[in-house]
Amino acid sequence: MVEQAVARAAAALAAAQRDDGHWVFELEADATIPAEYVLLRHYLGEPVDAGLEAKIGRYLRRIQSAGHDGWGLFHGGAFDVSASVKAYYALKMIGDLPDAPHMARARAAILAAGGAAASNVFTRIQLALYEAGPWSTVPTMPPELILLPRWFPIHLSKMSYWARTVVVPLLVLGALKPVARNPLGVKVDELYTGRPVKAGSKAADRKFLWTAGFTTLDRLLKAGDGLWPKGLRKRAMQACVDFVVERLNGEDGLGAIYPAMANSVMMFDALGYPAVHPARAVARLSVEKLLVIKEDEAYCQPCVSPVWDTALAAHAMMEVGDPPAEDRAARALQWLGPRQVLDVEGDWAEERPGVRPGGWAFQYNNAHYPDLDDTAVVVMAMDRARGRAGAVHDEAIARGVEWTAGLQSRDGGWGAFDADNSYHYLNNLPFADHGALLDPPTADVSARCVSMLAQIGEADGSARMTAALAYLDAEQEADGSWFGRWGVNYVYGTWSALCALNAAGRGGDHPSVAKAVGWLKSIQNPDGGWGEDCESYALDYAGYMPAPSTASQTAWALLGLMAAGEVESPAVERGIGWLARHQDADGLWGQEQYTGGGFPRVFYLRYHGYPKYFPLWAMARYRNLRRSNARRVAWGM
């Protein structure tokens, strides 16, 4: 049963590999990104592409909830007023009549939640750009912010990479307050109740004094708006443009993420750059490359994930281990090699000057923003291939390890893109109501870095490994799990940590490992699989809540348990049985649930590749361990 399942899945995954050796699968978010794409086209006054808009409209209507009549942040998720406002606005822009049944139901749900005024800051900015909402409800962020010295409490370098790239063009837009062309003149006045709404926040552990102080600062900035010296304002605006142009990243776009890319296009437009200007033209093209257009539907991705998909699929193929699969993995590593960033000191260098570049980014190109997670996964894949490839990847491995070690934070952990990006007071800014302004160390990324260091031979007694393991110990929850920042959620974090602890030499009898194993077994579903909902990120989370089994989360739990020496346990056998029963006719696994993390409580991701390579990886590992004399996993993942 297992052998046949592995063979079928490996063949299907091999068939999805691109001719040049890489894999890339769709990356789907919520209604927000495709809705913003429609609004962007109308903001710019571009010719209406009726065929494309019709497909996006069908997509938005399909994912509208039949339960709460609005749009959630993930499949089956609760009503979200911001996503619903944007989806409603986009559908109205496409041509859906306000009195159509689906629009009337959505409008009623939005009004019941407080209306458009209750939406988050980024949605209120979008509305203000259309004169469909007031700028007075948008926190003031003057462009002069970019000129402040680094020691100043509010500084761009103290924010995460994604916040930086999104905010800088917004500084220009907030100062100029341009108005969308909006040729059809579509507004959404009907989404306002006329009643004031108290601003909310999804940030964790907000502090009253910080919040009160920043709110007062916002009032002062609003009162003084227009009093900035013209010369200073001009210099600040130019600094914003220079920041964007330096990081424009060609056809891959600013930060290689949709919000930053779209904001850069609107910034160039507001500054009077013609559509044919090279900077504006390439910025606009970068947005278009995120579209997924199918026969009946279309949507816009938040970004693309080729390096991540390729590295993880290569691991799965190496786990399969037969010559055809090994050849597929070798081709993938050949594709990954040239994408290592060796010549650009990105924003991370502000905190770690002197560290040589050596990381990989998540997307095709994003040289200013490589990340630790991708780098660790690629390095482990290259190291694992040494037995077959020899020393081909040795230099790449060495540089990747050097860069990763150089970005270890003071607390022993690693963030995704920067070291020591832990200025938690900034989440009290009125602008930061999404609670994701920062990139502090997290257990999942730190575990991946530990796995990498341990796999290449880093001794447990080294100073950096000792600090990293102490960080993981401190981050373990009382129930034995670990938080997963970039995957949903505690199942993801616990899998990551168990792999790291195994690689670092901790066996199943170690208290932290045994406790984690006990937690994973305790939450296994009666059907043998594992599942966890995105609601596990709730601020009032009090422990695991049962959720339907998914292919990717079942695979994570199995990989974690096997890393802890549990390959012969009944829990693992039942989990493998679940995967075998749920394998589709094409050899892969389906999964509508979102198991990828973007911003907890704000933004989630459906990685279409996760149910394709993770279950294969888990089943191949189970087969390998059961038919060998060894019971210990030899690799960091």
XYZ file of C-alpha atoms in Angstrom:
637
model
C 0.000 0.000 0.000
C 2.645 2.529 1.054
C 5.050 1.589 -1.736
C 2.381 2.047 -4.369
C 1.235 5.346 -2.848
C 4.801 6.680 -2.865
C 5.359 5.631 -6.469
C 2.135 7.264 -7.653
C 2.768 10.483 -5.743
C 6.393 10.719 -6.908
C 5.354 10.290 -10.530
C 2.691 12.985 -10.176
C 5.070 15.408 -8.494
C 7.708 14.733 -11.153
C 5.169 15.560 -13.843
C 4.589 18.958 -12.242
C 8.275 19.914 -12.416
C 9.068 22.665 -14.937
C 11.450 22.025 -17.810
C 14.211 24.064 -16.173
C 14.048 21.984 -12.979
C 11.938 24.071 -10.647
C 8.503 23.637 -9.139
C 6.015 26.396 -8.466
C 2.435 25.970 -7.338
C -0.390 28.433 -6.901
C -0.334 30.568 -3.770
C -3.821 31.690 -2.847
C -4.855 34.211 -0.227
C -8.332 35.598 0.514
C -10.626 37.867 -1.497
C -8.522 40.918 -0.671
C -5.781 40.581 -3.304
C -7.975 39.877 -6.354
C -10.353 42.635 -5.221
C -7.474 45.108 -4.895
C -6.246 44.104 -8.344
C -9.614 45.072 -9.864
C -9.608 48.341 -7.928
C -6.033 49.102 -9.047
C -6.988 48.889 -12.703
C -9.857 51.312 -12.151
C -7.666 53.560 -9.999
C -5.320 53.912 -12.961
C -8.186 54.298 -15.412
C -6.967 51.423 -17.548
C -9.211 49.997 -20.271
C -11.688 47.508 -18.857
C -10.757 43.902 -19.540
C -14.278 42.536 -19.384
C -13.223 38.921 -19.832
C -10.695 39.034 -17.014
C -13.040 40.931 -14.709
C -15.795 38.407 -15.373
C -13.460 35.595 -14.299
C -12.380 37.438 -11.142
C -16.030 38.166 -10.411
C -16.886 34.466 -10.625
C -14.019 33.683 -8.272
C -15.150 36.276 -5.721
C -18.759 35.107 -5.864
C -17.735 31.482 -5.436
C -15.744 32.107 -2.272
C -18.442 34.300 -0.701
C -19.639 32.519 2.429
C -23.073 30.929 2.388
C -23.008 31.017 6.169
C -22.258 34.658 7.009
C -22.764 36.198 3.517
C -19.412 37.970 3.506
C -15.837 36.939 2.912
C -13.455 35.373 5.406
C -9.695 35.234 5.544
C -9.476 31.526 4.766
C -11.620 28.644 3.545
C -14.602 28.373 5.867
C -13.355 31.294 7.953
C -15.435 33.748 9.952
C -16.694 37.016 8.505
C -14.034 39.679 8.027
C -15.279 43.201 7.468
C -12.177 44.456 5.624
C -12.046 41.586 3.143
C -15.809 41.875 2.649
C -15.693 45.616 1.954
C -13.009 45.153 -0.690
C -14.736 42.184 -2.305
C -18.060 44.049 -2.411
C -16.399 47.148 -3.890
C -14.607 45.082 -6.553
C -17.786 43.259 -7.538
C -19.655 46.542 -7.786
C -16.805 47.914 -9.913
C -17.038 44.831 -12.136
C -20.715 45.556 -12.649
C -22.657 43.571 -10.046
C -25.749 45.551 -9.112
C -26.127 46.539 -5.454
C -29.593 45.015 -5.309
C -28.413 41.628 -6.630
C -29.115 39.003 -3.942
C -25.459 38.194 -3.207
C -24.595 41.902 -2.984
C -27.548 42.686 -0.742
C -26.599 39.861 1.606
C -22.958 41.011 1.688
C -23.974 44.611 2.327
C -26.231 43.610 5.220
C -23.395 41.617 6.798
C -20.948 44.521 6.384
C -23.369 47.027 7.914
C -24.087 44.685 10.810
C -20.335 44.621 11.527
C -20.133 48.430 11.673
C -19.828 49.161 7.978
C -16.809 50.269 5.959
C -15.733 52.537 8.806
C -14.974 49.417 10.856
C -12.432 48.129 8.345
C -8.698 48.088 8.965
C -6.218 50.832 8.146
C -5.161 49.475 4.753
C -8.788 49.173 3.644
C -9.534 52.712 4.831
C -6.556 53.931 2.776
C -7.918 52.133 -0.289
C -11.309 53.780 0.230
C -9.748 57.219 0.779
C -7.881 56.939 -2.519
C -11.270 56.653 -4.232
C -12.842 59.423 -2.144
C -15.030 56.598 -0.891
C -13.880 57.219 2.658
C -12.229 60.054 4.617
C -8.491 60.515 5.027
C -9.207 61.729 8.556
C -9.666 58.121 9.712
C -6.269 57.095 8.315
C -3.315 57.402 10.727
C -0.859 60.047 9.551
C 2.545 58.789 8.419
C 4.486 61.744 6.962
C 7.128 60.937 4.336
C 9.658 62.722 6.541
C 9.686 59.473 8.524
C 12.184 58.104 6.002
C 14.691 60.824 6.938
C 14.730 60.122 10.675
C 17.968 58.822 12.212
C 18.073 55.128 13.030
C 18.121 55.726 16.779
C 14.690 57.338 16.601
C 11.989 55.090 18.176
C 9.913 55.046 14.977
C 12.153 54.085 12.085
C 11.653 52.044 8.941
C 14.551 49.743 9.776
C 12.753 48.785 12.980
C 9.799 47.475 10.956
C 9.628 44.175 9.095
C 10.643 43.928 5.460
C 7.053 43.611 4.285
C 5.986 46.647 6.324
C 8.886 48.671 4.940
C 8.116 47.949 1.311
C 4.382 48.507 1.764
C 4.724 51.677 3.841
C 7.303 53.657 1.851
C 5.145 54.225 -1.262
C 2.174 54.796 1.075
C 4.103 57.686 2.664
C 3.988 59.429 -0.709
C 0.347 58.570 -1.332
C -0.634 59.764 2.135
C 1.106 63.082 1.557
C -0.276 63.697 -1.934
C -3.727 62.181 -1.298
C -4.368 61.481 -4.992
C -7.819 60.576 -6.238
C -8.447 57.481 -8.325
C -9.492 58.079 -11.902
C -12.349 55.633 -11.399
C -13.904 56.285 -14.847
C -17.164 54.572 -13.878
C -17.496 56.738 -10.778
C -18.265 53.752 -8.540
C -18.443 54.486 -4.798
C -19.725 52.487 -1.846
C -21.629 55.063 0.200
C -24.153 52.351 1.030
C -21.538 50.583 3.174
C -21.414 53.378 5.762
C -23.723 53.411 8.762
C -23.099 57.053 9.696
C -22.209 55.973 13.224
C -18.700 56.343 14.680
C -16.690 53.154 15.093
C -14.010 52.590 17.694
C -10.732 51.544 16.100
C -9.736 47.963 16.801
C -6.471 46.078 16.577
C -5.372 42.506 16.034
C -1.981 43.097 17.622
C -1.045 40.936 20.584
C -0.121 42.381 23.987
C -0.847 46.034 23.277
C 0.138 48.467 26.028
C -2.164 51.280 27.093
C 0.563 53.897 27.577
C 2.202 53.207 24.222
C -1.171 53.225 22.471
C -2.201 56.472 24.147
C 1.140 58.080 23.310
C 1.055 57.099 19.654
C -2.583 58.178 19.360
C -1.647 61.592 20.731
C 1.254 61.771 18.284
C -1.142 60.986 15.425
C -3.412 63.873 16.481
C -0.432 66.240 16.558
C 0.705 65.089 13.112
C -2.788 65.644 11.727
C -2.937 69.115 13.248
C 0.453 69.993 11.773
C -0.157 68.451 8.376
C 0.693 71.038 5.727
C 3.184 72.852 7.950
C 6.203 70.831 6.890
C 8.904 72.911 5.148
C 8.569 72.465 1.391
C 12.241 71.696 0.952
C 12.140 68.998 3.614
C 8.990 67.483 2.140
C 10.555 67.411 -1.329
C 13.677 65.717 0.030
C 11.593 63.151 1.905
C 9.492 62.348 -1.148
C 12.609 61.865 -3.240
C 14.063 59.575 -0.562
C 10.905 57.458 -0.773
C 11.205 57.240 -4.553
C 14.896 56.354 -4.279
C 14.084 53.608 -1.772
C 11.485 52.092 -4.102
C 13.562 52.365 -7.281
C 16.597 50.725 -5.647
C 14.427 47.772 -4.593
C 12.132 47.676 -7.621
C 13.342 44.165 -8.391
C 12.513 44.205 -12.101
C 9.497 42.215 -13.207
C 9.353 40.575 -9.780
C 8.340 43.842 -8.146
C 8.998 45.801 -4.969
C 9.508 43.296 -2.185
C 8.000 40.716 -4.585
C 4.681 41.018 -2.696
C 1.448 42.379 -4.142
C 0.631 45.218 -1.696
C 4.059 46.805 -2.062
C 4.027 46.310 -5.826
C 0.580 47.881 -6.254
C 1.497 50.769 -3.953
C 4.625 51.450 -5.993
C 2.535 51.685 -9.183
C 0.121 54.146 -7.537
C 3.042 56.142 -6.141
C 4.632 56.543 -9.578
C 1.244 57.500 -11.010
C 0.629 60.083 -8.288
C 4.038 61.626 -8.944
C 3.178 62.054 -12.620
C 5.304 59.288 -14.081
C 3.780 58.363 -17.462
C 2.704 54.767 -18.051
C 5.701 54.250 -20.370
C 8.273 55.388 -17.807
C 10.590 52.397 -17.240
C 10.152 52.336 -13.452
C 6.378 52.618 -13.558
C 6.050 50.231 -16.504
C 8.064 47.462 -14.862
C 6.250 47.983 -11.575
C 2.923 47.597 -13.350
C 4.126 44.498 -15.211
C 5.201 42.886 -11.952
C 1.608 43.006 -10.712
C 0.302 41.359 -13.859
C 2.636 38.410 -13.400
C 0.825 37.425 -10.207
C -2.408 36.580 -12.011
C -3.712 33.031 -12.148
C -6.113 32.854 -15.088
C -8.141 29.696 -15.621
C -10.911 28.765 -18.002
C -13.744 30.050 -15.822
C -12.080 31.963 -12.980
C -9.096 34.159 -12.226
C -7.461 35.590 -9.145
C -4.339 37.467 -8.163
C -1.720 35.844 -5.941
C -0.105 37.784 -3.085
C 3.297 36.602 -4.332
C 4.848 33.476 -5.811
C 6.743 30.699 -4.038
C 9.121 28.969 -6.495
C 12.204 28.700 -4.248
C 10.176 27.392 -1.324
C 8.230 24.932 -3.491
C 11.339 23.752 -5.306
C 13.406 23.183 -2.172
C 10.640 21.294 -0.365
C 9.764 19.205 -3.420
C 13.465 18.350 -3.778
C 13.514 17.098 -0.187
C 10.481 14.921 -0.906
C 12.121 13.502 -4.023
C 15.344 12.749 -2.163
C 13.269 10.948 0.448
C 11.744 8.832 -2.332
C 15.323 7.973 -3.187
C 15.091 6.031 -6.444
C 17.259 7.176 -9.394
C 14.477 9.040 -11.264
C 13.473 10.938 -8.129
C 17.112 11.697 -7.298
C 17.566 13.053 -10.820
C 14.538 15.322 -10.325
C 16.007 16.617 -7.072
C 19.410 17.198 -8.682
C 17.817 19.291 -11.427
C 15.959 21.281 -8.798
C 19.169 22.022 -6.915
C 20.860 23.114 -10.138
C 18.027 25.602 -10.619
C 18.286 26.822 -7.017
C 22.054 27.329 -7.059
C 22.206 30.539 -9.139
C 19.386 32.084 -7.094
C 21.544 32.434 -4.018
C 22.015 36.135 -3.247
C 25.759 36.702 -3.040
C 26.245 40.294 -4.158
C 23.486 42.397 -2.551
C 23.586 43.613 1.030
C 19.873 43.905 1.628
C 17.987 45.726 4.361
C 19.069 43.014 6.820
C 22.596 44.515 6.706
C 21.465 47.592 8.658
C 21.241 45.417 11.757
C 24.073 43.084 10.762
C 26.700 45.120 8.869
C 29.721 43.118 7.854
C 27.877 39.840 7.341
C 28.393 38.544 3.816
C 25.261 37.895 1.741
C 24.446 34.252 1.153
C 20.713 33.617 1.479
C 17.878 32.610 -0.803
C 14.636 34.505 -1.273
C 11.158 32.986 -1.393
C 10.331 34.248 -4.882
C 12.105 34.074 -8.237
C 14.031 37.245 -7.420
C 14.024 39.393 -4.289
C 17.691 40.160 -3.690
C 17.156 42.768 -0.984
C 15.032 40.362 1.049
C 16.323 36.777 1.269
C 14.925 34.838 4.207
C 16.287 32.442 6.777
C 13.616 29.779 6.312
C 14.217 29.317 2.584
C 17.957 29.472 3.098
C 17.949 26.745 5.745
C 15.734 24.457 3.656
C 17.849 24.924 0.510
C 21.113 24.360 2.378
C 19.777 21.145 3.946
C 18.703 19.879 0.524
C 22.106 20.668 -0.977
C 23.881 19.040 1.947
C 21.734 15.937 1.627
C 22.637 15.689 -2.062
C 26.367 15.646 -1.336
C 26.505 11.858 -1.475
C 25.386 11.957 -5.081
C 26.542 15.380 -6.232
C 29.870 15.496 -4.431
C 31.250 18.955 -3.679
C 29.172 20.765 -6.318
C 27.210 22.770 -3.758
C 29.880 23.156 -1.067
C 30.495 26.861 -1.592
C 26.784 27.625 -1.691
C 26.279 25.664 1.522
C 29.133 27.469 3.266
C 27.833 30.916 2.307
C 24.291 29.996 3.319
C 25.467 28.805 6.718
C 27.626 31.905 7.195
C 24.724 34.243 6.421
C 22.303 32.325 8.616
C 24.679 32.294 11.564
C 25.283 36.015 11.091
C 21.576 36.786 11.443
C 20.995 34.950 14.711
C 19.234 37.274 17.134
C 20.452 38.105 20.607
C 17.879 35.822 22.241
C 19.250 32.822 20.323
C 16.426 32.603 17.791
C 15.935 33.706 14.208
C 13.340 35.891 12.545
C 12.392 35.354 8.931
C 14.228 38.267 7.286
C 16.043 40.337 9.914
C 17.947 39.961 13.150
C 16.573 41.425 16.385
C 13.476 42.909 14.760
C 11.697 42.865 18.106
C 10.555 46.449 18.666
C 7.203 45.322 20.015
C 6.128 48.807 21.091
C 5.634 49.637 17.407
C 2.613 47.333 17.280
C 0.870 50.014 19.343
C 1.039 52.457 16.426
C -2.415 53.346 15.057
C -1.034 52.326 11.661
C -0.245 48.810 12.961
C -3.757 47.591 13.665
C -2.944 44.399 11.770
C -0.428 43.489 14.480
C 2.203 42.318 12.003
C 4.561 45.245 11.741
C 7.537 43.257 13.042
C 9.630 40.189 12.268
C 10.809 38.895 15.657
C 12.398 35.468 16.165
C 9.892 32.628 16.044
C 10.073 28.970 16.987
C 9.438 27.604 13.489
C 12.125 29.620 11.698
C 14.560 29.135 14.588
C 13.958 25.397 14.496
C 14.699 25.315 10.775
C 18.011 27.098 11.361
C 18.892 24.693 14.176
C 18.048 21.779 11.876
C 20.368 23.161 9.221
C 23.268 23.842 11.580
C 22.938 20.441 13.208
C 22.683 18.613 9.885
C 25.949 20.102 8.652
C 27.675 19.106 11.889
C 27.326 22.039 14.281
C 28.115 20.681 17.735
C 25.537 20.916 20.502
C 28.089 22.633 22.719
C 28.823 25.558 20.400
C 27.758 28.952 21.690
C 25.256 29.639 18.931
C 23.706 26.160 19.118
C 23.444 26.343 22.886
C 21.697 29.708 22.608
C 19.374 28.427 19.878
C 18.337 25.346 21.853
C 17.760 27.478 24.934
C 15.515 29.699 22.830
C 13.480 26.701 21.631
C 13.192 25.389 25.189
C 11.882 28.754 26.354
C 9.360 28.898 23.491
C 7.783 25.502 24.167
C 4.197 25.888 25.341
C 2.948 24.390 28.597
C 1.088 21.660 26.673
C 4.282 20.610 24.858
C 3.654 22.311 21.503
C 5.441 25.135 19.723
C 3.858 28.112 17.973
C 4.047 28.171 14.175
C 4.358 31.680 12.770
C 4.507 30.771 9.078
C 2.389 27.617 9.072
C -0.862 26.719 10.804
C 0.003 26.542 13.603
C 1.062 24.521 16.614
C 1.204 21.362 14.498
C 3.562 23.207 12.139
C 5.678 24.656 14.928
C 5.893 21.344 16.772
C 6.920 19.455 13.639
C 9.629 22.056 13.020
C 10.935 21.889 16.583
C 10.949 18.082 16.783
C 12.982 17.895 13.574
C 15.465 20.380 15.017
C 15.780 18.634 18.359
C 16.338 15.291 16.673
C 19.046 16.775 14.462
C 20.650 18.314 17.545
C 20.788 14.900 19.221
C 17.795 14.951 21.557
C 16.074 11.588 21.621
C 12.527 10.634 22.444
C 13.354 10.309 26.127
C 14.256 13.992 26.469
C 11.504 15.759 28.460
C 10.816 18.439 25.832
C 10.600 15.850 23.055
C 8.433 13.474 25.065
C 6.040 16.273 25.963
C 5.720 17.344 22.323
C 5.111 13.755 21.218
C 2.407 13.432 23.863
C 0.719 16.592 22.590
C 0.743 15.471 18.950
C -0.720 12.104 19.881
C -3.375 13.710 22.055
C -4.735 15.857 19.217
C -4.820 13.155 16.540
C -8.283 12.983 15.047
C -10.377 9.806 15.317
C -9.937 9.299 11.550
C -6.163 9.060 12.029
C -5.218 12.438 10.562
C -4.353 15.797 12.030
C -5.920 19.197 11.470
C -5.761 22.666 12.944
C -7.784 25.736 12.085
C -6.464 29.235 11.407
C -8.541 30.334 14.417
C -5.740 28.856 16.537
C -4.086 32.266 16.156
C -6.882 33.915 18.155
C -5.678 36.264 20.878
C -7.790 34.344 23.417
C -6.453 30.936 22.340
C -6.679 28.571 25.308
C -5.575 25.282 23.774
C -6.012 23.056 20.750
C -9.476 23.050 19.198
C -10.400 20.028 17.035
C -10.398 20.642 13.285
C -10.835 18.392 10.222
C -7.775 16.474 9.098
C -5.729 17.870 6.238
C -3.055 16.261 4.098
C -0.322 18.786 4.890
C -0.913 18.929 8.659
C -1.124 15.141 8.853
C 2.213 14.945 7.062
C 3.781 17.502 9.428
C 2.617 15.588 12.479
C 3.942 12.330 11.043
C 7.316 13.847 10.153
C 7.552 15.297 13.659
C 6.674 12.012 15.353
C 9.104 10.058 13.191
C 11.845 12.583 14.028
C 11.162 11.738 17.674
C 11.632 8.007 17.047
C 7.932 7.126 16.892
C 7.900 5.375 13.513
C 6.470 2.163 14.997
C 3.821 3.848 17.136
C 0.123 3.209 16.417
C -0.381 6.949 15.960
C 2.038 7.011 13.033
C 0.510 3.903 11.487
C -2.959 5.444 11.679
C -1.687 8.698 10.186
C -0.084 6.895 7.274
C -3.363 5.058 6.784
C -5.204 8.386 6.590
C -2.853 9.630 3.875
C -3.199 6.385 1.924
C -6.990 6.544 2.043
C -7.133 10.171 0.963
C -4.701 10.021 -1.957
C -6.499 11.185 -5.097
C -6.661 9.344 -8.379
C -3.925 11.588 -9.803
C -1.520 10.391 -7.104
C -1.578 13.608 -5.095
C -3.761 15.013 -2.327
C -6.389 17.724 -2.393
C -6.856 20.361 0.287
C -8.984 23.481 0.331
C -8.066 24.420 3.887
C -5.478 27.135 4.398
C -2.460 25.861 6.324
C 0.006 28.635 5.468
C 0.580 31.661 7.661
C 0.901 35.218 6.473
C -0.018 37.490 9.359
C -1.776 35.808 12.305
C -5.414 36.939 12.563
C -5.078 39.037 9.396
C -3.753 37.115 6.396
C -3.473 33.416 5.603
C -2.226 31.393 2.659
C -3.286 28.306 0.795
C -0.117 26.752 -0.589
C -1.361 24.536 -3.393
C 1.941 22.640 -3.245
C 1.703 21.631 0.415
C -0.662 18.682 -0.093
C 1.468 17.565 -3.019
C 4.954 17.218 -1.553
C 4.550 16.961 2.231
C 2.407 13.777 2.213
C 4.796 12.155 -0.266
C 7.698 13.089 1.986
C 6.008 11.588 5.066
C 5.009 8.337 3.362
C 8.443 7.856 1.792
C 10.117 8.460 5.149
C 7.814 5.976 6.841
C 8.632 3.382 4.198
C 12.363 4.051 4.479
C 12.486 3.832 8.254
C 10.346 0.695 8.421
C 12.437 -1.204 5.907
C 15.802 -0.166 7.369
C 17.515 -1.139 10.593
C 17.723 2.499 11.669
C 14.923 4.254 13.499
C 16.519 7.681 13.774
C 15.939 10.285 11.074
C 19.359 11.256 9.717
C 18.423 14.680 8.332
C 17.408 18.032 9.731
C 13.967 17.803 8.126
